[in-house]
CSV table of C-alpha atoms in Angstrom, one decimal:
chain,number,residue,atom,x,y,z
A,1,MET,CA,-0.7,18.8,-26.9
A,2,PRO,CA,-2.8,21.6,-26.7
A,3,SER,CA,-2.4,23.9,-23.7
A,4,PHE,CA,-4.8,26.2,-22.2
A,5,LYS,CA,-4.0,29.1,-19.6
A,6,ILE,CA,-6.9,28.7,-17.4
A,7,ASP,CA,-8.5,31.9,-15.5
A,8,THR,CA,-9.7,29.9,-12.3
A,9,SER,CA,-12.6,32.6,-11.5
A,10,THR,CA,-14.5,31.1,-14.8
A,11,ALA,CA,-17.4,30.0,-13.5
A,12,VAL,CA,-18.1,26.9,-15.0
A,13,THR,CA,-20.6,23.6,-13.9
A,14,PHE,CA,-19.0,20.4,-13.2
A,15,ILE,CA,-19.3,17.1,-14.9
A,16,ALA,CA,-18.2,13.2,-13.4
A,17,VAL,CA,-15.4,12.0,-11.4
A,18,GLU,CA,-13.1,9.1,-12.0
A,19,PRO,CA,-12.5,7.0,-10.8
A,20,LYS,CA,-16.3,5.8,-10.5
A,21,PRO,CA,-17.2,2.3,-9.7
A,22,LYS,CA,-19.8,2.0,-12.1
A,23,LEU,CA,-17.9,2.5,-15.3
A,24,LYS,CA,-17.4,-0.4,-17.5
A,25,ASN,CA,-14.8,0.9,-18.9
A,26,ARG,CA,-12.3,3.4,-17.7
A,27,GLN,CA,-9.4,3.2,-21.2
A,28,THR,CA,-8.4,6.9,-22.3
A,29,GLY,CA,-10.4,7.8,-25.2
A,30,GLU,CA,-12.9,5.1,-25.3
A,31,ILE,CA,-16.8,5.2,-24.5
A,32,ALA,CA,-17.8,4.1,-21.2
A,33,ILE,CA,-21.5,3.4,-20.0
A,34,ASP,CA,-22.8,4.6,-16.3
A,35,MET,CA,-24.4,1.9,-15.2
A,36,GLU,CA,-26.5,3.7,-12.7
A,37,THR,CA,-28.2,6.1,-15.1
A,38,GLY,CA,-27.5,4.5,-18.6
A,39,ALA,CA,-25.9,7.6,-19.7
A,40,GLN,CA,-22.8,7.6,-22.3
A,41,MET,CA,-19.5,8.8,-20.7
A,42,MET,CA,-15.9,9.4,-22.2
A,43,THR,CA,-12.6,9.2,-20.6
A,44,VAL,CA,-10.1,12.1,-21.2
A,45,GLY,CA,-6.5,12.5,-19.9
A,46,LEU,CA,-5.8,15.5,-18.4
A,47,THR,CA,-1.7,16.9,-18.0
A,48,ILE,CA,-2.3,18.8,-14.9
A,49,ALA,CA,0.3,21.5,-13.8
A,50,ASP,CA,0.0,20.7,-10.1
A,51,ASP,CA,1.8,23.1,-8.3
A,52,GLY,CA,4.7,23.2,-10.9
A,53,GLU,CA,4.2,19.3,-11.5
A,54,ALA,CA,3.1,17.8,-14.4
A,55,ASN,CA,0.7,14.8,-13.8
A,56,LEU,CA,-1.4,12.5,-16.0
A,57,TYR,CA,-5.3,11.6,-14.8
A,58,THR,CA,-7.8,10.6,-16.8
A,59,VAL,CA,-11.9,11.9,-16.0
A,60,SER,CA,-14.9,10.8,-17.1
A,61,VAL,CA,-17.2,12.9,-18.7
A,62,PRO,CA,-20.7,12.6,-20.1
A,63,VAL,CA,-20.6,12.5,-23.8
A,64,THR,CA,-22.9,15.2,-24.0
A,65,GLY,CA,-20.7,18.3,-22.4
A,66,ILE,CA,-17.7,17.7,-24.7
A,67,PRO,CA,-17.5,20.6,-27.5
A,68,LYS,CA,-16.2,19.1,-30.7
A,69,GLY,CA,-12.3,20.7,-30.1
A,70,LEU,CA,-11.9,18.6,-27.4
A,71,THR,CA,-12.0,14.2,-28.8
A,72,LEU,CA,-11.7,11.1,-27.6
A,73,GLY,CA,-8.6,10.5,-25.8
A,74,MET,CA,-7.3,14.0,-26.5
A,75,PRO,CA,-4.4,15.1,-23.6
A,76,VAL,CA,-4.9,18.6,-22.3
A,77,LYS,CA,-2.2,20.7,-20.5
A,78,VAL,CA,-4.0,22.5,-18.1
A,79,VAL,CA,-1.6,25.1,-16.9
A,80,GLY,CA,-2.5,28.1,-14.0
A,81,LEU,CA,-4.2,25.7,-11.7
A,82,LYS,CA,-3.3,25.1,-8.2
A,83,ALA,CA,-3.7,21.9,-6.0
A,84,ARG,CA,-4.7,24.0,-2.9
A,85,ASP,CA,-7.2,26.3,-4.4
A,86,TRP,CA,-9.2,22.4,-4.3
A,87,GLU,CA,-8.7,20.8,-1.5
A,88,ASN,CA,-12.6,21.1,-0.8
A,89,VAL,CA,-13.4,19.9,-4.5
A,90,SER,CA,-16.2,17.4,-4.0
A,91,GLY,CA,-16.3,13.9,-5.3
A,92,GLY,CA,-13.1,11.8,-4.6
A,93,GLU,CA,-9.8,12.7,-3.7
A,94,LYS,CA,-8.2,16.0,-3.6
A,95,ARG,CA,-5.8,15.0,-7.1
A,96,PHE,CA,-9.4,13.8,-8.9
A,97,GLY,CA,-10.9,16.7,-8.2
A,98,ILE,CA,-8.5,18.9,-9.5
A,99,ALA,CA,-8.7,16.7,-12.6
A,100,PHE,CA,-12.5,16.9,-12.6
A,101,ARG,CA,-12.0,21.0,-12.7
A,102,ALA,CA,-9.6,20.8,-15.2
A,103,VAL,CA,-11.6,19.4,-17.6
A,104,ALA,CA,-14.3,21.5,-17.4
A,105,LEU,CA,-12.2,24.1,-17.7
A,106,ALA,CA,-10.5,23.4,-20.5
A,107,CYS,CA,-14.0,23.1,-22.3
A,108,VAL,CA,-14.7,26.1,-21.6
A,109,ALA,CA,-11.1,27.6,-22.9
A,110,ILE,CA,-12.1,25.7,-26.0
A,111,ARG,CA,-15.4,27.6,-26.0
A,112,GLU,CA,-13.6,30.8,-26.0
A,113,ARG,CA,-11.4,30.0,-29.0
A,114,ALA,CA,-14.0,28.8,-30.9
A,115,PRO,CA,-17.2,30.1,-30.1
A,116,THR,CA,-19.2,27.8,-33.0
A,117,ASP,CA,-18.0,24.8,-30.2
A,118,VAL,CA,-20.6,25.0,-27.5
A,119,ALA,CA,-19.6,23.5,-24.3
A,120,VAL,CA,-22.9,22.9,-22.4
A,121,TRP,CA,-22.0,23.0,-18.8
A,122,ARG,CA,-21.8,26.1,-17.2
A,123,GLY,CA,-22.9,27.8,-14.1
A,124,SER,CA,-21.6,27.1,-11.1
A,125,ASP,CA,-17.9,26.4,-9.2
A,126,ASN,CA,-19.1,24.7,-6.1
A,127,GLY,CA,-17.8,21.6,-7.3
A,128,VAL,CA,-21.6,19.8,-8.3
A,129,VAL,CA,-23.5,19.2,-10.7
A,130,GLU,CA,-26.0,22.2,-11.8
A,131,THR,CA,-28.9,19.9,-12.9
A,132,ALA,CA,-30.8,23.6,-13.1
A,133,ASP,CA,-28.6,25.2,-15.8
A,134,ARG,CA,-30.5,21.5,-18.2
A,135,ILE,CA,-34.1,22.4,-17.2
A,136,ILE,CA,-35.9,25.0,-19.7
A,137,VAL,CA,-39.3,26.3,-18.0
A,138,ALA,CA,-41.9,26.6,-21.3
A,139,LEU,CA,-43.6,30.2,-20.7
A,140,ASP,CA,-46.9,29.1,-22.1
A,141,PHE,CA,-48.8,31.9,-21.6
A,142,ASP,CA,-50.9,34.3,-23.2
A,143,ASN,CA,-50.8,37.2,-21.3
A,144,ARG,CA,-47.5,38.7,-19.6
A,145,ARG,CA,-48.9,38.8,-16.0
A,146,ALA,CA,-49.0,35.2,-15.6
A,147,ALA,CA,-45.3,34.8,-16.7
A,148,ASP,CA,-43.8,37.5,-14.8
A,149,GLU,CA,-45.7,35.8,-11.4
A,150,ILE,CA,-44.6,32.1,-12.6
A,151,VAL,CA,-40.6,33.7,-12.8
A,152,ASP,CA,-41.0,35.4,-10.2
A,153,ARG,CA,-42.5,32.2,-7.9
A,154,LEU,CA,-39.6,30.3,-9.1
A,155,GLY,CA,-36.6,32.7,-8.7
A,156,ASP,CA,-33.4,31.0,-8.3
A,157,GLU,CA,-35.0,27.7,-8.7
A,158,CYS,CA,-34.9,28.3,-12.6
A,159,HIS,CA,-32.1,30.0,-15.0
A,160,PHE,CA,-33.5,29.2,-17.9
A,161,TYR,CA,-37.0,29.9,-20.0
A,162,LYS,CA,-38.5,29.4,-23.3
A,163,VAL,CA,-40.4,32.3,-24.8
A,164,GLY,CA,-43.1,30.7,-27.6
A,165,LEU,CA,-44.9,32.3,-30.3
A,166,GLU,CA,-48.0,33.2,-28.4
A,167,LEU,CA,-46.5,34.9,-25.4
A,168,LEU,CA,-44.3,37.1,-27.6
A,169,THR,CA,-47.0,38.2,-29.5
A,170,ALA,CA,-49.0,38.6,-26.4
A,171,ALA,CA,-46.5,40.5,-24.4
A,172,GLY,CA,-43.9,41.2,-27.0
A,173,PRO,CA,-40.2,41.7,-26.9
A,174,ASP,CA,-40.1,43.6,-23.6
A,175,LEU,CA,-41.1,40.7,-21.8
A,176,VAL,CA,-37.6,39.1,-23.0
A,177,ARG,CA,-35.7,42.2,-21.9
A,178,HIS,CA,-36.5,42.0,-18.9
A,179,LEU,CA,-36.4,38.4,-18.3
A,180,VAL,CA,-32.6,39.0,-19.6
A,181,SER,CA,-31.9,41.7,-17.1
A,182,LYS,CA,-32.8,39.7,-14.2
A,183,GLY,CA,-30.2,37.2,-15.5
A,184,LYS,CA,-32.1,34.4,-17.1
A,185,ASP,CA,-31.3,32.6,-20.0
A,186,VAL,CA,-33.8,32.8,-22.8
A,187,PHE,CA,-34.5,30.5,-25.3
A,188,LEU,CA,-36.7,32.1,-28.2
A,189,ASP,CA,-39.3,29.2,-29.8
A,190,LEU,CA,-39.6,31.3,-33.1
A,191,LYS,CA,-39.3,28.3,-35.5
A,192,LEU,CA,-38.6,30.7,-38.2
A,193,PHE,CA,-39.8,29.1,-41.7
A,194,GLU,CA,-39.3,32.1,-44.4
A,195,ILE,CA,-37.1,33.1,-47.0
A,196,PRO,CA,-33.7,33.1,-45.9
A,197,ASN,CA,-33.5,37.0,-45.9
A,198,SER,CA,-36.3,37.4,-43.5
A,199,VAL,CA,-34.8,34.6,-41.3
A,200,ALA,CA,-31.5,36.1,-40.9
A,201,GLY,CA,-33.1,39.0,-40.2
A,202,ALA,CA,-35.5,37.8,-37.3
A,203,VAL,CA,-32.1,35.7,-35.8
A,204,ARG,CA,-30.3,39.1,-35.6
A,205,ALA,CA,-33.1,40.7,-33.4
A,206,ALA,CA,-33.4,38.1,-31.8
A,207,GLY,CA,-29.0,38.4,-31.1
A,208,ALA,CA,-29.8,41.9,-29.8
A,209,LEU,CA,-32.3,41.3,-27.4
A,210,GLY,CA,-29.7,39.3,-25.9
A,211,VAL,CA,-31.4,35.0,-25.9
A,212,SER,CA,-29.8,32.4,-25.8
A,213,MET,CA,-30.9,30.1,-28.4
A,214,VAL,CA,-33.6,30.7,-31.0
A,215,THR,CA,-34.9,28.2,-33.1
A,216,VAL,CA,-35.5,27.6,-37.1
A,217,HIS,CA,-37.6,24.8,-38.8
A,218,GLY,CA,-35.2,22.2,-40.6
A,219,MET,CA,-38.2,21.6,-43.1
A,220,GLY,CA,-37.0,24.7,-44.5
A,221,GLY,CA,-34.2,23.2,-46.1
A,222,ARG,CA,-30.0,24.3,-46.0
A,223,GLY,CA,-31.0,27.9,-47.6
A,224,ILE,CA,-33.1,28.9,-44.0
A,225,MET,CA,-31.0,27.1,-41.9
A,226,ALA,CA,-27.6,28.5,-43.3
A,227,ALA,CA,-28.7,32.3,-43.0
A,228,ALA,CA,-29.7,31.8,-39.3
A,229,VAL,CA,-26.3,30.4,-38.5
A,230,ALA,CA,-24.8,33.2,-40.6
A,231,ALA,CA,-26.7,36.0,-39.0
A,232,ALA,CA,-26.0,34.7,-35.5
A,233,ARG,CA,-22.4,34.8,-36.0
A,234,ASP,CA,-22.6,38.7,-34.5
A,235,PHE,CA,-24.1,37.1,-31.1
A,236,PRO,CA,-21.0,34.7,-29.9
A,237,GLU,CA,-23.9,33.6,-27.1
A,238,LEU,CA,-26.5,33.2,-29.3
A,239,ARG,CA,-27.5,29.5,-30.4
A,240,VAL,CA,-29.6,28.2,-33.8
A,241,LEU,CA,-31.2,25.1,-33.3
A,242,ALA,CA,-32.8,23.6,-36.1
A,243,LEU,CA,-36.3,22.3,-35.3
A,244,THR,CA,-36.7,18.7,-36.7
A,245,VAL,CA,-40.2,17.4,-36.3
A,246,VAL,CA,-42.6,18.9,-34.0
A,247,THR,CA,-43.3,16.4,-30.9
A,248,SER,CA,-47.1,16.3,-31.0
A,249,MET,CA,-46.7,15.1,-35.3
A,250,THR,CA,-46.7,11.1,-35.8
A,251,ASP,CA,-45.9,8.6,-39.3
A,252,ALA,CA,-49.5,9.9,-40.0
A,253,ASP,CA,-48.9,13.3,-40.1
A,254,LEU,CA,-45.8,13.5,-42.1
A,255,THR,CA,-47.5,11.1,-44.7
A,256,ASP,CA,-50.2,13.5,-44.8
A,257,VAL,CA,-47.7,16.7,-45.7
A,258,GLY,CA,-46.2,14.3,-48.5
A,259,VAL,CA,-43.3,13.3,-46.1
A,260,ALA,CA,-42.8,9.4,-46.9
A,261,ALA,CA,-40.3,8.8,-44.0
A,262,SER,CA,-41.3,7.5,-41.0
A,263,THR,CA,-40.8,10.3,-37.8
A,264,GLN,CA,-38.1,8.8,-36.6
A,265,ALA,CA,-36.1,9.0,-40.2
A,266,GLN,CA,-36.7,12.2,-41.1
A,267,VAL,CA,-35.6,13.8,-37.2
A,268,LEU,CA,-32.2,12.3,-38.3
A,269,ARG,CA,-32.3,13.5,-41.8
A,270,LEU,CA,-32.8,17.0,-40.7
A,271,ALA,CA,-30.4,17.4,-37.8
A,272,HIS,CA,-27.8,15.6,-40.5
A,273,LEU,CA,-28.7,18.6,-42.5
A,274,ALA,CA,-28.9,21.3,-40.0
A,275,GLN,CA,-24.9,19.8,-38.7
A,276,GLU,CA,-23.6,20.3,-42.2
A,277,VAL,CA,-25.0,24.0,-42.2
A,278,GLY,CA,-23.4,25.0,-39.1
A,279,CYS,CA,-26.3,24.6,-36.7
A,280,HIS,CA,-25.4,24.6,-32.8
A,281,GLY,CA,-27.9,21.7,-32.1
A,282,VAL,CA,-31.3,20.4,-33.2
A,283,ILE,CA,-34.5,20.4,-31.1
A,284,ALA,CA,-36.5,16.8,-31.0
A,285,SER,CA,-38.9,14.7,-28.8
A,286,PRO,CA,-37.2,12.4,-25.9
A,287,GLN,CA,-37.7,8.8,-27.8
A,288,GLU,CA,-35.2,10.5,-30.8
A,289,VAL,CA,-32.5,11.8,-28.5
A,290,ALA,CA,-30.1,8.7,-28.4
A,291,SER,CA,-30.2,8.0,-32.1
A,292,LEU,CA,-29.4,11.9,-32.4
A,293,ARG,CA,-26.3,11.5,-30.1
A,294,GLY,CA,-25.2,9.1,-31.8
A,295,LEU,CA,-25.3,10.9,-35.2
A,296,LEU,CA,-24.4,13.8,-34.2
A,297,GLY,CA,-21.6,13.4,-32.2
A,298,PRO,CA,-21.0,15.0,-28.1
A,299,GLY,CA,-20.8,18.3,-29.3
A,300,PRO,CA,-24.0,19.8,-30.9
A,301,GLU,CA,-26.7,20.4,-28.2
A,302,ILE,CA,-30.5,18.6,-28.0
A,303,VAL,CA,-32.9,20.2,-26.6
A,304,THR,CA,-36.2,18.3,-26.1
A,305,PRO,CA,-39.8,19.5,-25.4
A,306,GLY,CA,-42.2,16.8,-24.8
A,307,VAL,CA,-40.6,16.0,-21.8
A,308,ILE,CA,-43.5,14.7,-18.2
A,309,LEU,CA,-43.1,13.2,-15.0
A,310,PRO,CA,-43.6,10.0,-14.6
A,311,ARG,CA,-47.9,9.4,-14.4
A,312,GLU,CA,-48.6,12.5,-15.8
A,313,SER,CA,-50.7,13.0,-18.9
A,314,SER,CA,-48.4,13.2,-22.5
A,315,GLY,CA,-51.0,16.0,-23.1
A,316,GLU,CA,-50.5,17.4,-27.2
A,317,HIS,CA,-46.9,15.4,-27.1
A,318,SER,CA,-47.2,12.5,-29.6
A,319,ARG,CA,-43.5,11.2,-28.2
A,320,PRO,CA,-43.4,12.2,-24.6
A,321,GLY,CA,-40.6,11.2,-22.4
A,322,THR,CA,-39.6,11.5,-18.8
A,323,PRO,CA,-36.3,13.8,-17.7
A,324,ARG,CA,-34.3,11.4,-16.9
A,325,VAL,CA,-34.8,9.4,-19.3
A,326,ALA,CA,-34.5,12.0,-21.7
A,327,VAL,CA,-30.7,13.1,-20.3
A,328,ALA,CA,-29.6,9.5,-19.7
A,329,ALA,CA,-29.8,9.5,-23.2
A,330,GLY,CA,-27.7,12.7,-24.2
A,331,ALA,CA,-30.2,15.5,-24.2
A,332,SER,CA,-28.6,18.4,-23.3
A,333,HIS,CA,-31.8,20.2,-21.9
A,334,ILE,CA,-34.9,19.5,-21.4
A,335,VAL,CA,-38.3,21.6,-21.7
A,336,VAL,CA,-41.1,21.4,-19.3
A,337,GLY,CA,-43.9,23.3,-18.7
A,338,ARG,CA,-47.3,22.4,-17.2
A,339,SER,CA,-45.6,20.1,-14.6
A,340,VAL,CA,-44.6,23.2,-13.1
A,341,THR,CA,-46.4,26.0,-14.7
A,342,ARG,CA,-49.7,24.5,-13.1
A,343,ALA,CA,-48.1,22.7,-10.2
A,344,ALA,CA,-49.9,23.9,-6.8
A,345,ASP,CA,-45.9,24.2,-6.0
A,346,PRO,CA,-43.9,25.5,-8.8
A,347,VAL,CA,-41.0,25.5,-6.6
A,348,ALA,CA,-41.8,22.3,-5.7
A,349,ALA,CA,-42.4,20.6,-8.9
A,350,MET,CA,-38.9,22.2,-9.5
A,351,ARG,CA,-37.0,20.4,-6.9
A,352,VAL,CA,-38.5,16.9,-8.0
A,353,ILE,CA,-37.7,17.0,-11.5
A,354,ARG,CA,-34.0,18.5,-10.4
A,355,ALA,CA,-33.8,15.7,-7.6
A,356,ASP,CA,-34.4,12.9,-10.5
A,357,LEU,CA,-31.7,14.3,-12.7
A,358,ALA,CA,-29.6,14.5,-10.1
A,359,SER,CA,-30.3,10.6,-8.2
C-alpha cells in the first residue's frame, strides 16, 4: 500500500466528496455517473491516519482529476493529516471532509514523485472546487495594449491565459514573462510543426519563459511529439499538449488535405499516438472529449477550444460546445475567447461561466 507523508500547507483544489446521493454507484474502484452533471466519477479507498487511528474512507472524485499513478480502487495511506485541522471543511461530515482533502493531497504527492503524472487539480485549499482554474481565456489580440487591458480588468477572476501566434508575434515574449510575473499560468499555443530539432528548441524556449502549457501539432508525427516531450523534461511544470484537429476543420477539410478518416477518427488516432510518445495531454473540440477520455483514461489533460456560451454564435469553430458540456464530458480545461474578451463586462461573463461549471 502506498504511503505518503503530506505537507498540509500544500495548496490543492478539492474535488467531490462521498457520499453523494446522486451517484449510481459507490463501490470502491468502480466508475459511477454523477446524475446531476453527467460526469464520470470514480471511488478511491483511503486509509487515513486520523490522530493516530487508521480509518478507511471512500471518496468519489472525477475521473479527469486522477493522475495515472493513482489507479481505480487503489488503497492510499495518507499520514500526517490531523482531523482537528479540517473541522470546517465543507462537503459533509468532518470525516468525509478529511478524506476529501486527503485524496487531493495524495494526487499532489504522486505528482511530486513522478512529474509526468500530472494532477489537474490545484489552487485553493478552502474546500471548494476552483472552477476558475479550469478556464483559460484566449488573448486573441493583435497588440499588447488590448491584452494588458483585459488581463487588468479580469484581475483575480482569471488565472490562466492562452497566448497564440498572433499576439506572440505582435507583442513578443516579454508579454509572456509579464503574465508569469503576475502569477498567471500561460498556455503558449504555438502548434509547433517543424523538424524535431527545431521543435525541441522552441519547447525549451517556452520552458525558459515559465509557461505552463505548449502545443505541438499531432500531424507532425511521432518524431516531432517525442522531441517536444524530451525537451520539456528540464521544466517539470511544463506540459506538452498535442493538437489533434483544429476546431475549424470538418471532414471535408480533412479530405482536401488527403486524410481519408473522419474528424472523430483522426482526433482519436492522433491522441493515441500522442499518448504513446508521452505527451501530457491533447487539444480537441468539445465534441470529441467524451471519446478521448474513454481512450486516454483519467491521467492526460484534455484542453478544449471552441467553447461558446449557450445561444452564442460558433464563429469559426465547426465543432463547438458549451463549457458545462465540455467539462462534464471530461475536459480538464476549457478555452474561452470572445465570450469574455469581447463582452461588455468581462468580469460578469467570467462569473457566468464559473457559475455554470459549478452548478
